[in-house]
Tab-separated table of C-alpha atoms in Angstrom:
chain	number	residue	atom	x	y	z
A	260	MET	CA	0.191	0.066	-0.092
A	261	ASP	CA	1.038	3.484	-0.696
A	262	ASP	CA	1.039	6.353	1.443
A	263	ARG	CA	-2.874	7.517	0.113
A	264	GLY	CA	-4.022	3.593	1.493
A	265	GLY	CA	-4.276	2.828	-1.964
A	266	LEU	CA	-2.494	-0.360	-3.298
A	267	GLY	CA	-0.321	1.028	-5.866
A	268	ASN	CA	0.489	0.127	-9.603
A	269	ILE	CA	0.014	-3.478	-9.315
A	270	ASN	CA	1.931	-3.842	-13.022
A	271	GLU	CA	4.969	-1.378	-11.998
A	272	SER	CA	8.117	-3.737	-12.258
A	273	PRO	CA	9.790	-4.176	-9.160
A	274	PRO	CA	13.532	-3.050	-9.517
A	275	LEU	CA	16.132	-4.818	-11.224
A	276	ASP	CA	20.082	-4.768	-10.639
A	277	ALA	CA	21.693	-2.575	-13.248
A	278	PRO	CA	22.676	-4.076	-16.542
A	279	THR	CA	26.061	-5.672	-16.675
A	280	PRO	CA	28.131	-4.876	-20.202
A	281	ARG	CA	27.340	-8.621	-21.137
A	282	ASP	CA	23.772	-7.996	-20.943
A	283	VAL	CA	24.576	-4.967	-23.398
A	284	HIS	CA	26.550	-6.627	-25.550
A	285	MET	CA	24.142	-9.705	-26.071
A	286	LYS	CA	21.346	-7.328	-26.607
A	287	PHE	CA	23.206	-5.159	-29.048
A	288	PRO	CA	26.229	-6.371	-30.485
A	289	ALA	CA	29.427	-4.308	-29.830
A	290	ALA	CA	31.028	-3.255	-32.666
A	291	GLU	CA	34.135	-4.288	-34.203
A	292	GLY	CA	36.758	-2.301	-32.406
A	293	SER	CA	34.711	-1.493	-29.151
A	294	SER	CA	36.267	-2.741	-25.709
A	295	LEU	CA	33.212	-4.143	-25.147
A	296	ASN	CA	33.850	-7.049	-27.913
A	297	THR	CA	36.012	-9.738	-25.796
A	298	ARG	CA	36.939	-11.607	-29.148
A	299	PRO	CA	39.165	-10.306	-31.927
A	300	ALA	CA	36.723	-9.853	-34.874
A	301	THR	CA	39.414	-11.713	-37.450
A	302	GLY	CA	40.455	-14.415	-35.018
A	303	GLY	CA	43.460	-16.033	-36.150
A	304	LEU	CA	43.467	-14.195	-39.393
A	305	GLY	CA	44.628	-11.074	-37.772
A	306	THR	CA	46.996	-12.719	-35.538
A	307	LEU	CA	48.749	-14.251	-39.241
A	308	ARG	CA	48.659	-10.456	-40.410
A	309	SER	CA	50.000	-8.935	-37.511
A	310	GLY	CA	52.496	-11.700	-37.652
A	311	TRP	CA	53.599	-11.064	-41.181
A	312	LYS	CA	53.462	-7.177	-40.665
A	313	ARG	CA	56.574	-8.279	-37.652
A	314	LEU	CA	58.280	-10.260	-40.073
A	315	MET	CA	57.709	-7.597	-43.061
A	316	GLN	CA	59.716	-5.225	-40.664
A	317	GLY	CA	63.125	-4.894	-40.857
A	318	THR	CA	65.415	-5.270	-37.329
A	319	ILE	CA	69.151	-4.584	-37.075
A	320	PHE	CA	69.791	-8.757	-36.569
A	321	SER	CA	67.761	-9.239	-40.110
A	322	SER	CA	69.305	-6.175	-41.861
A	323	VAL	CA	72.539	-7.912	-40.815
A	324	PHE	CA	72.633	-10.985	-41.751
A	325	THR	CA	71.100	-9.790	-45.144
A	326	LEU	CA	74.003	-8.006	-45.796
A	327	LEU	CA	76.298	-11.136	-44.978
A	328	SER	CA	74.478	-13.456	-47.161
A	329	THR	CA	74.807	-10.582	-50.239
A	330	CYS	CA	78.586	-10.263	-49.557
A	331	ILE	CA	80.191	-13.742	-48.676
A	332	GLY	CA	79.502	-16.454	-50.940
A	333	ALA	CA	81.947	-17.746	-53.122
A	334	GLY	CA	84.376	-15.213	-53.402
A	335	THR	CA	85.330	-15.991	-49.668
A	336	LEU	CA	86.908	-19.504	-51.414
A	337	SER	CA	89.221	-17.463	-53.431
A	338	LEU	CA	90.970	-15.225	-50.651
A	339	PRO	CA	93.454	-17.772	-49.409
A	340	TYR	CA	94.860	-17.476	-52.818
A	341	ALA	CA	94.378	-13.888	-52.960
A	342	PHE	CA	96.634	-13.665	-49.879
A	343	GLN	CA	99.140	-16.138	-50.965
A	344	GLN	CA	99.828	-14.412	-53.943
A	345	GLY	CA	99.839	-10.865	-52.084
A	346	GLY	CA	101.776	-12.003	-49.066
A	347	LEU	CA	100.777	-11.886	-46.114
A	348	ILE	CA	101.364	-8.364	-44.904
A	349	PRO	CA	100.661	-6.881	-47.906
A	350	ALA	CA	97.625	-8.521	-48.221
A	351	SER	CA	96.216	-7.999	-45.030
A	352	ILE	CA	96.776	-4.518	-45.412
A	353	ILE	CA	95.034	-4.490	-48.235
A	354	PHE	CA	92.049	-6.039	-47.281
A	355	PHE	CA	91.500	-4.253	-43.832
A	356	LEU	CA	91.821	-0.801	-46.009
A	357	ILE	CA	89.119	-2.294	-48.207
A	358	MET	CA	86.990	-3.143	-45.367
A	359	VAL	CA	87.386	0.391	-43.979
A	360	VAL	CA	86.579	2.164	-47.279
A	361	SER	CA	83.454	-0.253	-47.671
A	362	ILE	CA	82.144	1.221	-44.279
A	363	THR	CA	82.892	4.517	-45.898
A	364	VAL	CA	80.766	4.344	-48.767
A	365	GLY	CA	77.868	3.537	-46.988
A	366	PHE	CA	78.460	6.517	-44.734
A	367	GLN	CA	78.578	8.489	-48.278
A	368	LEU	CA	75.590	6.279	-49.906
A	369	PHE	CA	73.454	7.396	-46.813
A	370	ALA	CA	74.799	11.226	-46.876
A	371	ALA	CA	74.207	11.019	-50.828
A	372	LYS	CA	70.373	9.802	-50.075
A	373	ARG	CA	69.400	12.625	-48.013
A	374	TYR	CA	71.168	15.219	-49.871
A	375	CYS	CA	69.122	14.263	-53.242
A	376	GLU	CA	65.840	13.855	-50.856
A	377	GLN	CA	66.618	17.470	-49.281
A	378	LEU	CA	67.613	18.590	-53.176
A	379	ASN	CA	64.235	17.883	-54.632
A	380	PRO	CA	61.678	17.876	-52.246
A	381	GLY	CA	59.238	14.590	-52.912
A	382	THR	CA	61.750	12.448	-54.120
A	383	GLN	CA	62.581	9.384	-53.050
A	384	VAL	CA	65.777	7.595	-53.127
A	385	TRP	CA	65.982	3.972	-52.985
A	386	GLY	CA	69.325	2.604	-54.662
A	387	TYR	CA	72.490	3.941	-56.645
A	388	GLU	CA	70.057	4.876	-60.227
A	389	ASP	CA	68.082	7.370	-57.774
A	390	ILE	CA	71.032	9.098	-56.852
A	391	ALA	CA	72.766	9.063	-60.471
A	392	LEU	CA	69.524	10.276	-61.666
A	393	VAL	CA	69.859	13.499	-59.162
A	394	ALA	CA	72.969	14.024	-60.242
A	395	PHE	CA	73.531	13.576	-63.691
A	396	GLY	CA	70.076	12.953	-64.992
A	397	PRO	CA	68.963	10.094	-67.350
A	398	ILE	CA	72.275	9.532	-69.175
A	399	GLY	CA	73.283	8.945	-65.644
A	400	LYS	CA	70.388	6.216	-64.543
A	401	ILE	CA	70.953	3.909	-67.520
A	402	ILE	CA	74.492	4.005	-67.071
A	403	VAL	CA	74.634	2.970	-63.183
A	404	LEU	CA	71.581	0.274	-64.300
A	405	LEU	CA	73.526	-1.010	-67.015
A	406	THR	CA	76.642	-1.229	-64.653
A	407	LEU	CA	74.871	-2.907	-61.782
A	408	ILE	CA	72.924	-5.394	-63.741
A	409	VAL	CA	76.241	-6.896	-65.458
A	410	LEU	CA	78.065	-6.755	-62.273
A	411	LEU	CA	74.859	-8.576	-60.306
A	412	VAL	CA	74.266	-11.119	-63.390
A	413	LEU	CA	78.081	-12.167	-63.490
A	414	THR	CA	77.880	-12.495	-60.068
A	415	LEU	CA	75.163	-15.300	-60.478
A	416	ILE	CA	77.290	-16.623	-63.441
A	417	ALA	CA	80.057	-17.274	-60.796
A	418	TYR	CA	77.767	-18.898	-57.957
A	419	MET	CA	76.315	-20.932	-60.283
A	420	ILE	CA	79.772	-22.257	-61.095
A	421	PHE	CA	80.936	-22.609	-57.751
A	422	THR	CA	77.926	-24.508	-56.670
A	423	ARG	CA	78.155	-26.856	-59.471
A	424	ASP	CA	81.738	-27.548	-58.113
A	425	GLN	CA	80.600	-27.888	-54.906
A	426	LEU	CA	77.940	-30.476	-55.549
A	427	ASP	CA	80.513	-32.219	-58.260
A	428	LEU	CA	82.407	-33.142	-55.319
A	429	ILE	CA	79.860	-34.194	-52.992
A	430	VAL	CA	78.327	-36.384	-55.873
A	431	GLN	CA	82.344	-37.825	-56.440
A	432	PHE	CA	82.530	-38.605	-52.885
A	433	ALA	CA	78.768	-40.471	-52.281
A	434	LEU	CA	79.579	-42.260	-55.202
A	435	THR	CA	83.287	-43.620	-54.059
A	436	LYS	CA	81.327	-44.607	-50.555
A	437	THR	CA	78.770	-46.771	-52.147
A	438	GLY	CA	81.066	-47.760	-54.355
A	439	HIS	CA	78.364	-47.204	-57.868
A	440	ILE	CA	79.652	-45.970	-60.787
A	441	PRO	CA	76.933	-43.423	-62.970
A	442	THR	CA	76.217	-44.320	-66.315
A	443	CYS	CA	76.279	-40.921	-67.280
A	444	SER	CA	78.704	-37.809	-66.917
A	445	PRO	CA	79.328	-36.614	-62.984
A	446	LEU	CA	78.735	-32.765	-65.470
A	447	MET	CA	75.114	-33.884	-66.072
A	448	ASN	CA	74.060	-35.655	-62.719
A	449	CYS	CA	75.064	-32.069	-61.219
A	450	ALA	CA	73.185	-30.326	-63.684
A	451	VAL	CA	70.017	-32.203	-62.477
A	452	LEU	CA	70.840	-32.219	-59.097
A	453	VAL	CA	71.118	-28.453	-59.113
A	454	SER	CA	68.229	-27.950	-60.727
A	455	MET	CA	66.203	-30.171	-58.208
A	456	ALA	CA	68.155	-27.821	-54.987
A	457	PHE	CA	66.755	-24.925	-56.491
A	458	ILE	CA	63.414	-25.869	-56.250
A	459	PRO	CA	62.651	-25.409	-52.234
A	460	ILE	CA	64.672	-22.203	-52.515
A	461	PHE	CA	63.192	-20.879	-55.259
A	462	PRO	CA	59.786	-19.310	-53.992
A	463	VAL	CA	62.058	-17.466	-51.325
A	464	THR	CA	63.598	-15.624	-54.720
A	465	LEU	CA	60.225	-14.286	-55.826
A	466	LEU	CA	59.385	-12.152	-53.111
A	467	ARG	CA	59.676	-8.675	-53.276
A	468	VAL	CA	61.329	-7.224	-50.259
A	469	LEU	CA	64.089	-8.547	-48.203
A	470	THR	CA	63.347	-8.512	-45.051
A	471	PRO	CA	62.092	-12.332	-45.090
A	472	MET	CA	64.564	-13.395	-46.568
A	473	GLN	CA	66.476	-13.285	-43.178
A	474	ILE	CA	65.826	-16.769	-42.461
A	475	THR	CA	67.722	-18.031	-45.335
A	476	SER	CA	70.082	-15.693	-44.709
A	477	THR	CA	70.647	-16.702	-41.402
A	478	PHE	CA	70.988	-20.427	-41.952
A	479	GLY	CA	73.460	-19.701	-44.867
A	480	MET	CA	75.833	-17.655	-42.275
A	481	MET	CA	75.449	-20.652	-40.290
A	482	CYS	CA	77.065	-22.741	-42.933
A	483	ILE	CA	79.286	-20.792	-44.110
A	484	THR	CA	80.414	-20.295	-40.012
A	485	TYR	CA	80.325	-23.993	-39.659
A	486	VAL	CA	83.347	-23.982	-43.323
A	487	GLY	CA	85.422	-21.697	-41.638
A	488	ILE	CA	85.602	-24.053	-38.407
A	489	THR	CA	86.016	-26.932	-40.024
A	490	MET	CA	88.909	-25.202	-42.010
A	491	PHE	CA	90.550	-24.059	-38.975
A	492	ILE	CA	90.290	-27.344	-37.515
A	493	LYS	CA	92.187	-29.538	-40.267
A	494	MET	CA	94.734	-26.531	-40.468
A	495	VAL	CA	95.301	-26.791	-36.578
A	496	ILE	CA	95.815	-30.911	-36.980
A	497	TYR	CA	98.067	-30.166	-40.200
A	498	GLN	CA	100.475	-27.997	-38.187
A	499	SER	CA	100.549	-30.162	-35.144
A	500	ASN	CA	101.889	-32.985	-36.903
A	501	ARG	CA	104.322	-31.275	-39.394
A	502	PRO	CA	106.741	-28.506	-39.304
A	503	VAL	CA	105.255	-25.018	-39.383
A	504	ASN	CA	104.400	-23.803	-42.771
A	505	ARG	CA	106.398	-20.388	-43.029
A	506	ALA	CA	104.030	-18.210	-45.504
A	507	SER	CA	105.349	-15.877	-47.201
A	508	ILE	CA	104.897	-12.164	-46.067
A	509	ALA	CA	105.878	-10.187	-48.992
A	510	PRO	CA	104.203	-11.039	-52.382
A	511	GLU	CA	107.472	-13.102	-54.966
A	512	ASP	CA	106.202	-11.221	-57.694
A	513	PRO	CA	104.836	-7.347	-57.539
A	514	SER	CA	101.877	-8.611	-59.913
A	515	GLY	CA	100.650	-10.109	-57.335
A	516	LEU	CA	99.467	-7.337	-55.879
A	517	LEU	CA	97.050	-6.710	-58.582
A	518	ILE	CA	95.256	-10.300	-57.982
A	519	THR	CA	94.864	-9.601	-53.786
A	520	VAL	CA	92.956	-6.271	-54.704
A	521	SER	CA	91.492	-7.432	-57.462
A	522	TYR	CA	89.880	-10.356	-55.047
A	523	CYS	CA	89.775	-8.214	-52.210
A	524	SER	CA	87.862	-5.475	-53.518
A	525	LEU	CA	84.644	-7.759	-54.141
A	526	SER	CA	84.597	-9.180	-50.863
A	527	PHE	CA	82.441	-6.267	-49.490
A	528	VAL	CA	80.165	-5.357	-52.342
A	529	CYS	CA	76.830	-5.494	-50.592
A	530	HIS	CA	75.607	-1.728	-50.788
A	531	PHE	CA	73.295	-2.173	-53.795
A	532	ASN	CA	71.081	-3.628	-51.030
A	533	LEU	CA	71.723	-0.914	-48.115
A	534	LEU	CA	68.681	1.484	-49.452
A	535	PRO	CA	66.236	-1.455	-50.030
A	536	LEU	CA	67.330	-2.383	-46.205
A	537	GLN	CA	66.544	1.293	-44.786
A	538	LYS	CA	63.669	1.271	-46.505
A	539	GLU	CA	62.427	-2.028	-45.477
A	540	LEU	CA	64.126	-0.923	-41.078
A	541	HIS	CA	61.780	-0.345	-38.806
A	542	ARG	CA	62.795	3.376	-37.614
A	543	PRO	CA	65.405	3.610	-40.269
A	544	THR	CA	67.379	6.484	-38.344
A	545	LYS	CA	70.942	7.175	-38.736
A	546	LYS	CA	72.117	5.373	-36.053
A	547	ARG	CA	70.469	1.900	-36.559
A	548	MET	CA	71.863	2.082	-40.223
A	549	SER	CA	75.315	3.337	-39.265
A	550	ILE	CA	75.343	-0.055	-36.495
A	551	ILE	CA	73.902	-1.999	-39.245
A	552	VAL	CA	76.848	-0.952	-41.590
A	553	VAL	CA	79.540	-1.489	-39.258
A	554	PHE	CA	78.227	-4.431	-37.573
A	555	SER	CA	77.761	-6.435	-41.283
A	556	MET	CA	81.522	-5.469	-42.407
A	557	LEU	CA	83.379	-6.342	-39.183
A	558	LEU	CA	81.446	-9.685	-39.029
A	559	ALA	CA	82.402	-10.129	-42.562
A	560	TYR	CA	85.728	-9.404	-42.123
A	561	THR	CA	86.559	-11.736	-39.124
A	562	LEU	CA	84.707	-14.648	-40.660
A	563	TYR	CA	86.975	-14.082	-43.948
A	564	ASN	CA	90.067	-14.042	-42.144
A	565	LEU	CA	89.351	-17.199	-40.239
A	566	VAL	CA	89.142	-18.871	-43.749
A	567	ILE	CA	92.144	-16.658	-45.095
A	568	PHE	CA	94.252	-17.578	-42.659
A	569	SER	CA	93.431	-21.571	-42.464
A	570	GLY	CA	93.605	-22.025	-46.193
A	571	VAL	CA	96.582	-19.917	-46.166
A	572	PHE	CA	98.355	-21.866	-43.434
A	573	ARG	CA	97.237	-25.175	-44.606
A	574	PHE	CA	98.317	-24.974	-48.115
A	575	PHE	CA	100.654	-22.319	-48.542
A	576	GLY	CA	102.602	-22.568	-51.850
A	577	ASP	CA	100.178	-24.519	-53.468
A	578	LEU	CA	96.795	-22.896	-53.325
A	579	GLN	CA	93.936	-22.840	-55.801
A	580	GLU	CA	91.935	-20.662	-56.588
A	581	ASP	CA	88.824	-22.295	-55.069
A	582	VAL	CA	90.657	-23.686	-51.872
A	583	MET	CA	87.852	-26.507	-51.530
A	584	LEU	CA	89.680	-27.844	-54.008
A	585	ASN	CA	92.746	-27.871	-52.588
A	586	TYR	CA	91.440	-30.984	-49.476
A	587	PRO	CA	90.738	-34.257	-50.684
A	588	ARG	CA	87.513	-35.567	-52.203
A	589	THR	CA	87.387	-38.816	-49.439
A	590	ASP	CA	87.662	-36.178	-46.399
A	591	VAL	CA	84.759	-36.728	-44.586
A	592	LEU	CA	84.655	-33.447	-42.398
A	593	MET	CA	85.732	-31.827	-45.661
A	594	THR	CA	82.946	-32.966	-47.479
A	595	THR	CA	80.244	-32.070	-44.237
A	596	ALA	CA	81.889	-28.443	-44.932
A	597	ARG	CA	81.103	-28.753	-48.703
A	598	VAL	CA	77.984	-29.416	-47.870
A	599	ALA	CA	77.639	-26.542	-45.796
A	600	LEU	CA	79.027	-24.437	-48.331
A	601	PHE	CA	76.563	-25.472	-51.358
A	602	PHE	CA	74.028	-24.615	-48.781
A	603	THR	CA	75.617	-21.500	-48.084
A	604	LEU	CA	75.536	-20.120	-52.274
A	605	LEU	CA	71.955	-21.579	-51.824
A	606	CYS	CA	70.877	-19.176	-49.607
A	607	SER	CA	72.648	-16.468	-51.543
A	608	TYR	CA	71.168	-16.764	-54.547
A	609	PRO	CA	67.434	-14.410	-52.983
A	610	VAL	CA	69.033	-11.882	-51.967
A	611	LEU	CA	70.841	-11.269	-55.334
A	612	LEU	CA	68.074	-12.236	-57.212
A	613	HIS	CA	66.114	-9.555	-55.946
A	614	PRO	CA	68.238	-6.087	-56.778
A	615	THR	CA	68.736	-7.932	-60.276
A	616	ARG	CA	65.000	-8.439	-60.771
A	617	GLY	CA	64.153	-4.985	-59.249
A	618	ARG	CA	67.055	-3.383	-61.948
A	619	HIS	CA	65.734	-4.821	-65.224
A	620	LYS	CA	62.597	-3.903	-63.879
A	621	GLN	CA	63.650	-0.468	-64.486
A	622	THR	CA	65.422	-0.781	-67.541
A	623	ARG	CA	61.998	-1.879	-68.869
A	624	HIS	CA	60.157	1.468	-68.447
A	625	LEU	CA	63.216	3.951	-69.708
């Protein structure tokens, strides 16, 4: 009864508790992105997209290993021969100076990029050819593009030759152990095997960005590190059982210095991938790019020296241009190193084909 003695409104509902967010959500579904929507709208697809986005963003780690995979490869095998021709002391000085010059070139490349973008606001510089376009005009861009294409194509041809050579030695070792005599030539066998080996790496070569290649680049660097360690072990075993192999500290022929310079100057060539990596890098500041350049060159220099001195002190005087050819074909440990080297070369193709494909595409629009 109310204050007036009546029964009041019998249809009036009793007071209820305040509605919870869950009740509101069930009656009026929250819009996507609302704080009331407790489940992600895209589910696993959203997680996949965010993971791919993070993978596409370059880091210092991924950039360093991509540059290492670009410069360390087939040329590593010829450096002991180059040091033999130039003498240890002169060749070591030349090699160190080339490493310093390579770091300086990286810094100058970034400075040229900033200068070109300040000179022409709105211009995006992501390669040598863009700098040449600002500095020298369309003719300069064409010359730089053609030069880069020739350099990259010749490098790929050299890699294919070294890949075939290593696979030839691996196949011969396997045939020797099994006692099977092939009915066709080793070259044909290797050609078929090389073609089959390219099948798993082929999808990686189709990527339009360099950052996802960090997986193959890291694996390739692990393999080439294993090659250097096995060469060092072989050198230690050899020197412990025989008199010390005294390598010449000076060149026997002054022309040997030219051979040293020609081989060493190609050991740090990776600058055509610097600016594309900067484009993909998360927070591409000047400091982060400087760290990438310096660390890449120092790590390459260290690994190169491991291979160089292991080969020189093991075979000095009898070194071939491919140091792996100096080791017996029946050596089990070095055969595992040849397998690792084969994978290193295989993992280097994506980072070489990426700039080659990009430059070739630009030449079609000239």
